[in-house]
mmCIF file of C-alpha atoms in Angstrom:
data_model
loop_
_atom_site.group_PDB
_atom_site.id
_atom_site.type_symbol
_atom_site.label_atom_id
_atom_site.label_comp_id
_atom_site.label_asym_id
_atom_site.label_seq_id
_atom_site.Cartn_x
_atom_site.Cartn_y
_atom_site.Cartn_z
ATOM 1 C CA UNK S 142 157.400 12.279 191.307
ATOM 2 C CA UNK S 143 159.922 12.276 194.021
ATOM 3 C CA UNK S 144 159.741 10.582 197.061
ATOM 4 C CA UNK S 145 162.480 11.210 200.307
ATOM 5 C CA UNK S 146 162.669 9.940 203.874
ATOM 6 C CA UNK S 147 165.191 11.335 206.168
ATOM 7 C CA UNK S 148 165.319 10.128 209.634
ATOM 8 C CA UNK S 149 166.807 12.826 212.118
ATOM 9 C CA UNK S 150 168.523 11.445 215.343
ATOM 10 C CA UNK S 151 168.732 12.327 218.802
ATOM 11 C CA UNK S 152 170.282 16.172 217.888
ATOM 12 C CA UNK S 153 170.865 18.271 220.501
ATOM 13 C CA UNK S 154 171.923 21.501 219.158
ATOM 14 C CA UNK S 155 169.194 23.938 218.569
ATOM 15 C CA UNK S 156 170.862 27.244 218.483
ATOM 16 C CA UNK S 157 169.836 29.524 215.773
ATOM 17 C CA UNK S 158 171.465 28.958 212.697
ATOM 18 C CA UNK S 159 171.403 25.234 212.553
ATOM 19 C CA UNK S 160 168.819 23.981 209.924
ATOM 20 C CA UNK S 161 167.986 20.705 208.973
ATOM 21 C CA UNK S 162 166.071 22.106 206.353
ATOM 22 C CA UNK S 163 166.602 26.263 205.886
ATOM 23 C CA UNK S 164 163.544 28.780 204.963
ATOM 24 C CA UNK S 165 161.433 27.560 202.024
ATOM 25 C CA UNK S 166 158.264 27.084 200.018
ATOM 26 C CA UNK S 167 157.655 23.958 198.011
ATOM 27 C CA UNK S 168 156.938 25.035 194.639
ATOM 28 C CA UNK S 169 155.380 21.628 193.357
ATOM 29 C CA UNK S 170 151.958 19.965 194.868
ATOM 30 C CA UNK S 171 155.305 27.766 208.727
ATOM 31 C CA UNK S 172 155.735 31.439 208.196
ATOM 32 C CA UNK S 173 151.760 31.919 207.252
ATOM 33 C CA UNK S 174 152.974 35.156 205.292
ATOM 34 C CA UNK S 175 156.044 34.449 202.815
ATOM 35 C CA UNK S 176 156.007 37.472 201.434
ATOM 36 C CA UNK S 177 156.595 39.578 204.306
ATOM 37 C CA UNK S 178 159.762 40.911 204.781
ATOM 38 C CA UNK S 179 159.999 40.772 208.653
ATOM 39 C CA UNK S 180 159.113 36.800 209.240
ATOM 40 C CA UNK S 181 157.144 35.863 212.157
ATOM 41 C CA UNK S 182 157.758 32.165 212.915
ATOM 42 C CA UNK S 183 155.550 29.747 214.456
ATOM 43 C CA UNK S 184 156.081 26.717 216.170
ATOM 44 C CA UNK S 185 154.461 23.424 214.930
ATOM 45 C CA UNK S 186 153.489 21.496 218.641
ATOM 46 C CA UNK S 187 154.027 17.937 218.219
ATOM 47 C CA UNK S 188 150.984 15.844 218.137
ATOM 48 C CA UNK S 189 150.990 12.223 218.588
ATOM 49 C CA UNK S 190 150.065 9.850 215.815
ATOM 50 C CA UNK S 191 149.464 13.760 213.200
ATOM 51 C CA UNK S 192 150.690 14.617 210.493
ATOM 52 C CA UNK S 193 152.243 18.006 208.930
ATOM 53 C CA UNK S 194 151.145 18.433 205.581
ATOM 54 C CA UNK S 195 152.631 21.755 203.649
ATOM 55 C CA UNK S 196 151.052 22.084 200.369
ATOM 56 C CA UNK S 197 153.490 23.477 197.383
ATOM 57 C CA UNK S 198 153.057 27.046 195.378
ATOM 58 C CA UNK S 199 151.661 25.684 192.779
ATOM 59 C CA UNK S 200 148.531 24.277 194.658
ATOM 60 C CA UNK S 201 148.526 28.229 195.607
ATOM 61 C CA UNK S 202 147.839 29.155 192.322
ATOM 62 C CA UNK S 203 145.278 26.568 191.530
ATOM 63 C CA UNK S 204 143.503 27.423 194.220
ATOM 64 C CA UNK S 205 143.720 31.241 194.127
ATOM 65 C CA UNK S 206 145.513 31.373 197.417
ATOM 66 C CA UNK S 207 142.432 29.877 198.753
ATOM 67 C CA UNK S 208 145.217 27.460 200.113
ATOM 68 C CA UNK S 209 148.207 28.919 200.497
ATOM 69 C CA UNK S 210 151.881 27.416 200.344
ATOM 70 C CA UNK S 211 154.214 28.214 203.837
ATOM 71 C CA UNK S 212 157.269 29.163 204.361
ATOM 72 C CA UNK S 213 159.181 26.709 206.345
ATOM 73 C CA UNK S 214 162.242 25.632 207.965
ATOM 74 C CA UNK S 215 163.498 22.654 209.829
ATOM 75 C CA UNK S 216 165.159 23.162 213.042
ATOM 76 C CA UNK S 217 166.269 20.544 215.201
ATOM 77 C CA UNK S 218 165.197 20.097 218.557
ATOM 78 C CA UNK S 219 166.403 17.602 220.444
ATOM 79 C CA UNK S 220 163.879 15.129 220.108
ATOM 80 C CA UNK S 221 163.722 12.274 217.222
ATOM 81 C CA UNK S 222 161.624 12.756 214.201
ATOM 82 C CA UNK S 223 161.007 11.746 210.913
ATOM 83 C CA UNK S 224 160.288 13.364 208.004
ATOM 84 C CA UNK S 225 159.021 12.148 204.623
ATOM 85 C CA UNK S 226 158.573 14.204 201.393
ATOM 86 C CA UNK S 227 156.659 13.746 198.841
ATOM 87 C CA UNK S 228 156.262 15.530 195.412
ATOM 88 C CA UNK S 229 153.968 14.757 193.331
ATOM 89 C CA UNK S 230 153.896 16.774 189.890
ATOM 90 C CA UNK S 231 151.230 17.212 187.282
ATOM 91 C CA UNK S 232 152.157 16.221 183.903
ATOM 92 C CA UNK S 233 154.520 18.747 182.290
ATOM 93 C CA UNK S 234 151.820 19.556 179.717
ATOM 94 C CA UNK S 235 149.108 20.535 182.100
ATOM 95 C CA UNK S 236 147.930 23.951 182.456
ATOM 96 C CA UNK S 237 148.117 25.065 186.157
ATOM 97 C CA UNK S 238 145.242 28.057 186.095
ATOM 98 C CA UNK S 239 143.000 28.816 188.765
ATOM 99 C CA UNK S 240 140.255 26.019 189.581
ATOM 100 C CA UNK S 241 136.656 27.273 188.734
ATOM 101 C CA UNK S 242 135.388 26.650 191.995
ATOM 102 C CA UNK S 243 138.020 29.324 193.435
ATOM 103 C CA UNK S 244 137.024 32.107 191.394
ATOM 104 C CA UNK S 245 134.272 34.242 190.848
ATOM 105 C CA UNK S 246 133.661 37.891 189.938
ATOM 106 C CA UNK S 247 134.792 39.614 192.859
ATOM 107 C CA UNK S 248 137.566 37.028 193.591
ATOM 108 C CA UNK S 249 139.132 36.580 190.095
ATOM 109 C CA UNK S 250 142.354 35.012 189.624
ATOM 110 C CA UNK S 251 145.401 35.772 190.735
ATOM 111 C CA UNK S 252 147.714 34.471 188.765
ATOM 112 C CA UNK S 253 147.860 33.899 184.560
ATOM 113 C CA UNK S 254 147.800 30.386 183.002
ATOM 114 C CA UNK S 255 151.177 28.583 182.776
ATOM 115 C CA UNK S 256 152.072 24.788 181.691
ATOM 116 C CA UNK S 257 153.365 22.987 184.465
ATOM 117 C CA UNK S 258 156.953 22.037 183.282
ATOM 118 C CA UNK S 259 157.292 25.938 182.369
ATOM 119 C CA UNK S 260 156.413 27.081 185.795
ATOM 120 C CA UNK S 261 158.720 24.950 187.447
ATOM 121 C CA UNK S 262 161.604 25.168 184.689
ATOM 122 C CA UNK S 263 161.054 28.937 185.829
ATOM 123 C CA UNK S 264 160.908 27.965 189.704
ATOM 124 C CA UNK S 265 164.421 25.930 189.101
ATOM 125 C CA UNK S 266 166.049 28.892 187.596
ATOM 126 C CA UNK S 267 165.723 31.487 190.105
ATOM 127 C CA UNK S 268 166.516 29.075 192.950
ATOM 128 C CA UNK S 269 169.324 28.512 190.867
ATOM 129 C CA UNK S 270 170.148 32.046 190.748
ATOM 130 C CA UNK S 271 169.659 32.834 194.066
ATOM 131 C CA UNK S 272 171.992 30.122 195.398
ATOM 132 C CA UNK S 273 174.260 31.252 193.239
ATOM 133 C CA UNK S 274 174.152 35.142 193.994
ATOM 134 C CA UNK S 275 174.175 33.695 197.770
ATOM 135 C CA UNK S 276 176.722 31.349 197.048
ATOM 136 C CA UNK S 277 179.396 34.893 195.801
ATOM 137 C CA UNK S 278 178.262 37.382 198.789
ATOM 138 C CA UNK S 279 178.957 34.500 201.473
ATOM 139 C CA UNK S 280 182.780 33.993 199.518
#
């Protein structure tokens, strides 16, 4: 479990480019579709006293996409926020498969069985490799 509070002052740049937080899923426990190529993003209005609550990819998969992870980004925009994250992670033996209440015969799962700590072993490895291969084109 990991638990992270960042507190964001008063920034005032909000020019395109500057992230506090660049495009991403959460792959444990808002571009609506990730796997589009061409991203349409939509603002989240600020609502007094709410909350934002992205769930991760792997809730995606227990629930057969029933709920389904976002893409997301952080941009600042000139006003103060907060942010907390929170991860909370099933135990590295569990087997992440699709819930029975989210499947039936004409909706059957999506995705095959995995153990938790394999899945996100897997999920560490390409964003490993991907911030790597970014990491030579961008030298």
């Amino acid at each position: 479990m990991m638990m992270c509070l960042s507190i964001s002052g008063d920034v005032r740049s909000s020019r395109e480019g500057v992230y506090g937080a660049s495009a991403h899923s959460d792959y444990g426990m808002v571009c609506r579709e990730k796997s589009e190529q061409q991203k349409v993003w939509e603002d989240v209005p600020i609502i007094s006293g709410a909350f934002i609550v992205n769930i991760g990819d792997m809730m995606e998969r227990w629930t057969n996409c029933l709920f389904r992870s976002t893409m997301h980004r952080v941009i600042p925009t000139g006003q103060e926020r907060y942010s907390v994250a929170f991860f909370l992670e099933p135990n590295k033996d569990c087997i992440v498969e699709c819930l029975e209440s989210c499947c039936s015969e004409s909706c059957p799962p999506r995705f095959p069985p995995i153990r938790s700590s394999d899945y996100l072993e897997e999920r560490f490895r390409l964003a490993a490799t991907a911030s790597t291969e970014n990491h030579r084109i961008n030298i």
